[in-house]
Amino acid sequence: MFIFLSKFIPLLVYPLGAAAFLLALGWLFWNKRRFAKWMIIVAFLLIFAGGNRYVAYSVARSLEWKYLPQGDPPAADVIVILGGATEPQNAPRPSVELNAAADRLFYGAELYKQGKSTRVLLSGGDIEFLSTGVQSPAQDMSVVMQMLGVPKSAIIIQGKSQNTHEDAVYSCEWIKQNNLQSILLVTSATHMPRSVMLFEKEGCTVIPAPADFTVTQIAWQRLWHPNFEEFMINLIPNYSNLSLLTKSLKEYIGIGVYKLQGWL
């Protein structure tokens, strides 16, 4: 039940879900014109604020830039790549496919080829009520990693976890059982702060190796020094900004919930 609630309740907090909920309240209580008016106004403000680039980039940057790359990363006992970058081989897909977080796999494969570790642990299991694949996300990741040149003999599959907390628990459990300690942790930059805290809580020595950045230094500079055309594009709400803000809010909500659970 916790897994379901952790996926469902935030939908009502994210800007789009919250705005839809407020609009529904406004419609249900239309006879109370003052109340309905304020529900509609707040819903509009949520979409406007959440959908413009200034808000979306600022919130995302607060997460993504916490663990900026500091030159060439050191070697570690294991490269750990967290799931969320693949889509299962369901018809009519000809094979496992990649999504917007695919840079996790590309960067993890690159670190392996650079000799940063001889082991690559792929972490990601199925959420039962959302599962549509015949194998775990970790197994799907393994298919892609082998396509990228990482040999099967170097890959460890951890396919039991259903959230980031369990990623850390099960991955660090395997690492300790094999008398290993340090990990190069590869995940999306927005996801890295929560992931680092969880893996350190489980006793792993973590070297952050973030990928999948949205807010680059050039993009951030241009955001605050735009020409008129750029300013208007930045200000008007669009889906990509709303999606980025939602992804960032998911992390902050996750950190708060995990602290309440005692996992952080």
Tab-separated table of N, CA and C in Angstrom, residues 2-82:
chain	number	residue	atom	x	y	z
A	2	PHE	N	2.010	1.220	0.726
A	2	PHE	CA	2.870	2.404	0.770
A	2	PHE	C	3.352	2.777	-0.623
A	3	ILE	N	3.731	1.765	-1.427
A	3	ILE	CA	4.219	2.042	-2.773
A	3	ILE	C	3.136	2.749	-3.584
A	4	PHE	N	1.899	2.241	-3.499
A	4	PHE	CA	0.796	2.856	-4.244
A	4	PHE	C	0.554	4.295	-3.788
A	5	LEU	N	0.473	4.498	-2.471
A	5	LEU	CA	0.206	5.838	-1.955
A	5	LEU	C	1.329	6.801	-2.298
A	6	SER	N	2.570	6.302	-2.305
A	6	SER	CA	3.711	7.160	-2.630
A	6	SER	C	3.691	7.598	-4.085
A	7	LYS	N	3.019	6.833	-4.932
A	7	LYS	CA	2.878	7.205	-6.338
A	7	LYS	C	1.630	8.064	-6.566
A	8	PHE	N	0.560	7.783	-5.816
A	8	PHE	CA	-0.731	8.428	-6.073
A	8	PHE	C	-0.856	9.809	-5.430
A	9	ILE	N	-0.553	9.910	-4.143
A	9	ILE	CA	-0.782	11.168	-3.427
A	9	ILE	C	-0.013	12.344	-4.037
A	10	PRO	N	1.278	12.176	-4.418
A	10	PRO	CA	1.979	13.310	-5.033
A	10	PRO	C	1.318	13.840	-6.301
A	11	LEU	N	0.544	13.007	-6.998
A	11	LEU	CA	-0.135	13.475	-8.210
A	11	LEU	C	-1.074	14.636	-7.911
A	12	LEU	N	-1.578	14.686	-6.681
A	12	LEU	CA	-2.478	15.769	-6.281
A	12	LEU	C	-1.720	16.991	-5.780
A	13	VAL	N	-0.403	16.862	-5.655
A	13	VAL	CA	0.435	17.966	-5.182
A	13	VAL	C	1.172	18.627	-6.341
A	14	TYR	N	1.530	17.851	-7.343
A	14	TYR	CA	2.205	18.406	-8.514
A	14	TYR	C	1.320	19.471	-9.160
A	15	PRO	N	1.907	20.470	-9.825
A	15	PRO	CA	1.119	21.592	-10.360
A	15	PRO	C	-0.075	21.187	-11.215
A	16	LEU	N	0.115	20.247	-12.144
A	16	LEU	CA	-0.984	19.877	-13.032
A	16	LEU	C	-2.119	19.199	-12.268
A	17	GLY	N	-1.775	18.246	-11.401
A	17	GLY	CA	-2.791	17.550	-10.616
A	17	GLY	C	-3.489	18.477	-9.640
A	18	ALA	N	-2.705	19.350	-8.995
A	18	ALA	CA	-3.295	20.292	-8.042
A	18	ALA	C	-4.236	21.258	-8.750
A	19	ALA	N	-3.827	21.743	-9.935
A	19	ALA	CA	-4.676	22.662	-10.696
A	19	ALA	C	-5.967	21.972	-11.128
A	20	ALA	N	-5.855	20.729	-11.580
A	20	ALA	CA	-7.048	19.982	-11.989
A	20	ALA	C	-7.992	19.776	-10.802
A	21	PHE	N	-7.415	19.475	-9.642
A	21	PHE	CA	-8.230	19.280	-8.435
A	21	PHE	C	-8.955	20.569	-8.054
A	22	LEU	N	-8.247	21.693	-8.140
A	22	LEU	CA	-8.861	22.976	-7.794
A	22	LEU	C	-9.955	23.362	-8.788
A	23	LEU	N	-9.717	23.088	-10.075
A	23	LEU	CA	-10.742	23.367	-11.081
A	23	LEU	C	-11.984	22.508	-10.843
A	24	ALA	N	-11.757	21.258	-10.446
A	24	ALA	CA	-12.889	20.376	-10.143
A	24	ALA	C	-13.684	20.911	-8.955
A	25	LEU	N	-12.976	21.413	-7.941
A	25	LEU	CA	-13.664	22.012	-6.792
A	25	LEU	C	-14.470	23.232	-7.220
A	26	GLY	N	-13.853	24.052	-8.089
A	26	GLY	CA	-14.551	25.232	-8.580
A	26	GLY	C	-15.825	24.878	-9.322
A	27	TRP	N	-15.769	23.800	-10.087
A	27	TRP	CA	-16.954	23.361	-10.834
A	27	TRP	C	-18.014	22.785	-9.887
A	28	LEU	N	-17.568	21.969	-8.921
A	28	LEU	CA	-18.513	21.349	-7.989
A	28	LEU	C	-19.230	22.381	-7.120
A	29	PHE	N	-18.504	23.452	-6.776
A	29	PHE	CA	-19.080	24.477	-5.899
A	29	PHE	C	-19.338	25.774	-6.668
A	30	TRP	N	-19.769	25.611	-7.914
A	30	TRP	CA	-19.981	26.773	-8.774
A	30	TRP	C	-21.014	27.740	-8.183
A	31	ASN	N	-21.959	27.232	-7.433
A	31	ASN	CA	-22.978	28.102	-6.830
A	31	ASN	C	-22.382	29.051	-5.794
A	32	LYS	N	-21.257	28.632	-5.218
A	32	LYS	CA	-20.556	29.515	-4.273
A	32	LYS	C	-19.517	30.283	-5.082
A	33	ARG	N	-19.977	31.342	-5.725
A	33	ARG	CA	-19.165	32.013	-6.739
A	33	ARG	C	-17.815	32.513	-6.220
A	34	ARG	N	-17.781	33.048	-5.032
A	34	ARG	CA	-16.517	33.572	-4.497
A	34	ARG	C	-15.498	32.446	-4.324
A	35	PHE	N	-15.942	31.336	-3.727
A	35	PHE	CA	-15.054	30.181	-3.540
A	35	PHE	C	-14.596	29.632	-4.888
A	36	ALA	N	-15.544	29.464	-5.817
A	36	ALA	CA	-15.214	28.913	-7.133
A	36	ALA	C	-14.229	29.811	-7.870
A	37	LYS	N	-14.429	31.129	-7.750
A	37	LYS	CA	-13.527	32.071	-8.420
A	37	LYS	C	-12.100	31.912	-7.920
A	38	TRP	N	-11.934	31.783	-6.613
A	38	TRP	CA	-10.591	31.647	-6.058
A	38	TRP	C	-9.955	30.310	-6.430
A	39	MET	N	-10.745	29.269	-6.528
A	39	MET	CA	-10.205	27.986	-6.973
A	39	MET	C	-9.654	28.096	-8.395
A	40	ILE	N	-10.382	28.781	-9.256
A	40	ILE	CA	-9.952	28.945	-10.650
A	40	ILE	C	-8.713	29.833	-10.732
A	41	ILE	N	-8.683	30.899	-9.949
A	41	ILE	CA	-7.520	31.797	-9.960
A	41	ILE	C	-6.264	31.073	-9.488
A	42	VAL	N	-6.375	30.332	-8.386
A	42	VAL	CA	-5.209	29.607	-7.860
A	42	VAL	C	-4.754	28.530	-8.842
A	43	ALA	N	-5.699	27.850	-9.485
A	43	ALA	CA	-5.343	26.841	-10.485
A	43	ALA	C	-4.569	27.477	-11.632
A	44	PHE	N	-5.025	28.645	-12.088
A	44	PHE	CA	-4.327	29.355	-13.160
A	44	PHE	C	-2.916	29.739	-12.727
A	45	LEU	N	-2.785	30.262	-11.512
A	45	LEU	CA	-1.467	30.669	-11.018
A	45	LEU	C	-0.515	29.480	-10.910
A	46	LEU	N	-1.025	28.340	-10.491
A	46	LEU	CA	-0.194	27.136	-10.404
A	46	LEU	C	0.356	26.743	-11.765
A	47	ILE	N	-0.504	26.749	-12.783
A	47	ILE	CA	-0.061	26.385	-14.123
A	47	ILE	C	0.907	27.424	-14.670
A	48	PHE	N	0.604	28.709	-14.443
A	48	PHE	CA	1.476	29.761	-14.958
A	48	PHE	C	2.847	29.714	-14.297
A	49	ALA	N	2.854	29.605	-12.962
A	49	ALA	CA	4.133	29.573	-12.243
A	49	ALA	C	4.894	28.286	-12.533
A	50	GLY	N	4.181	27.160	-12.514
A	50	GLY	CA	4.851	25.879	-12.722
A	50	GLY	C	5.296	25.644	-14.137
A	51	GLY	N	4.672	26.334	-15.089
A	51	GLY	CA	4.991	26.083	-16.487
A	51	GLY	C	5.982	27.036	-17.099
A	52	ASN	N	6.424	28.064	-16.348
A	52	ASN	CA	7.416	28.969	-16.951
A	52	ASN	C	8.830	28.526	-16.585
A	53	ARG	N	9.747	28.853	-17.448
A	53	ARG	CA	11.107	28.321	-17.333
A	53	ARG	C	11.855	28.856	-16.127
A	54	TYR	N	11.552	30.067	-15.693
A	54	TYR	CA	12.282	30.643	-14.566
A	54	TYR	C	12.072	29.814	-13.294
A	55	VAL	N	10.852	29.427	-13.049
A	55	VAL	CA	10.562	28.615	-11.866
A	55	VAL	C	11.103	27.200	-12.038
A	56	ALA	N	10.814	26.591	-13.188
A	56	ALA	CA	11.214	25.199	-13.414
A	56	ALA	C	12.726	25.027	-13.335
A	57	TYR	N	13.477	25.912	-13.990
A	57	TYR	CA	14.933	25.796	-13.985
A	57	TYR	C	15.522	26.083	-12.610
A	58	SER	N	14.944	27.032	-11.889
A	58	SER	CA	15.477	27.370	-10.562
A	58	SER	C	15.344	26.199	-9.599
A	59	VAL	N	14.184	25.553	-9.608
A	59	VAL	CA	13.976	24.414	-8.709
A	59	VAL	C	14.839	23.232	-9.135
A	60	ALA	N	14.910	22.958	-10.443
A	60	ALA	CA	15.730	21.844	-10.928
A	60	ALA	C	17.209	22.081	-10.632
A	61	ARG	N	17.669	23.297	-10.813
A	61	ARG	CA	19.078	23.623	-10.565
A	61	ARG	C	19.461	23.378	-9.109
A	62	SER	N	18.542	23.643	-8.183
A	62	SER	CA	18.844	23.440	-6.762
A	62	SER	C	19.171	21.981	-6.461
A	63	LEU	N	18.693	21.071	-7.298
A	63	LEU	CA	19.003	19.647	-7.156
A	63	LEU	C	20.178	19.240	-8.034
A	64	GLU	N	20.127	19.626	-9.298
A	64	GLU	CA	21.113	19.152	-10.272
A	64	GLU	C	22.524	19.641	-9.981
A	65	TRP	N	22.651	20.832	-9.449
A	65	TRP	CA	23.982	21.405	-9.260
A	65	TRP	C	24.573	21.099	-7.883
A	66	LYS	N	23.913	20.270	-7.116
A	66	LYS	CA	24.445	19.929	-5.790
A	66	LYS	C	25.672	19.032	-5.899
A	67	TYR	N	25.720	18.190	-6.926
A	67	TYR	CA	26.863	17.287	-7.116
A	67	TYR	C	27.390	17.438	-8.539
A	68	LEU	N	27.910	18.615	-8.840
A	68	LEU	CA	28.467	18.855	-10.169
A	68	LEU	C	29.731	18.026	-10.363
A	69	PRO	N	29.979	17.531	-11.575
A	69	PRO	CA	31.207	16.763	-11.838
A	69	PRO	C	32.449	17.592	-11.513
A	70	GLN	N	33.395	16.965	-10.838
A	70	GLN	CA	34.642	17.621	-10.463
A	70	GLN	C	35.808	16.936	-11.164
A	71	GLY	N	35.914	17.133	-12.453
A	71	GLY	CA	36.990	16.505	-13.202
A	71	GLY	C	36.752	15.018	-13.405
A	72	ASP	N	37.840	14.305	-13.621
A	72	ASP	CA	37.771	12.871	-13.886
A	72	ASP	C	37.408	12.123	-12.603
A	73	PRO	N	36.311	11.364	-12.585
A	73	PRO	CA	35.925	10.655	-11.356
A	73	PRO	C	36.919	9.551	-11.008
A	74	PRO	N	37.118	9.270	-9.725
A	74	PRO	CA	38.045	8.211	-9.320
A	74	PRO	C	37.454	6.829	-9.564
A	75	ALA	N	38.306	5.824	-9.455
A	75	ALA	CA	37.841	4.438	-9.571
A	75	ALA	C	37.090	4.045	-8.304
A	76	ALA	N	36.262	3.015	-8.421
A	76	ALA	CA	35.483	2.526	-7.281
A	76	ALA	C	35.339	1.016	-7.383
A	77	ASP	N	34.868	0.408	-6.309
A	77	ASP	CA	34.674	-1.044	-6.317
A	77	ASP	C	33.580	-1.461	-7.295
A	78	VAL	N	32.522	-0.649	-7.361
A	78	VAL	CA	31.363	-0.989	-8.198
A	78	VAL	C	30.786	0.281	-8.815
A	79	ILE	N	30.349	0.178	-10.053
A	79	ILE	CA	29.527	1.219	-10.668
A	79	ILE	C	28.072	0.802	-10.463
A	80	VAL	N	27.300	1.624	-9.775
A	80	VAL	CA	25.883	1.328	-9.530
A	80	VAL	C	25.036	2.271	-10.380
A	81	ILE	N	24.192	1.694	-11.223
A	81	ILE	CA	23.309	2.493	-12.081
A	81	ILE	C	21.867	2.237	-11.662
A	82	LEU	N	21.162	3.297	-11.331
A	82	LEU	CA	19.777	3.156	-10.888
A	82	LEU	C	18.821	3.113	-12.077
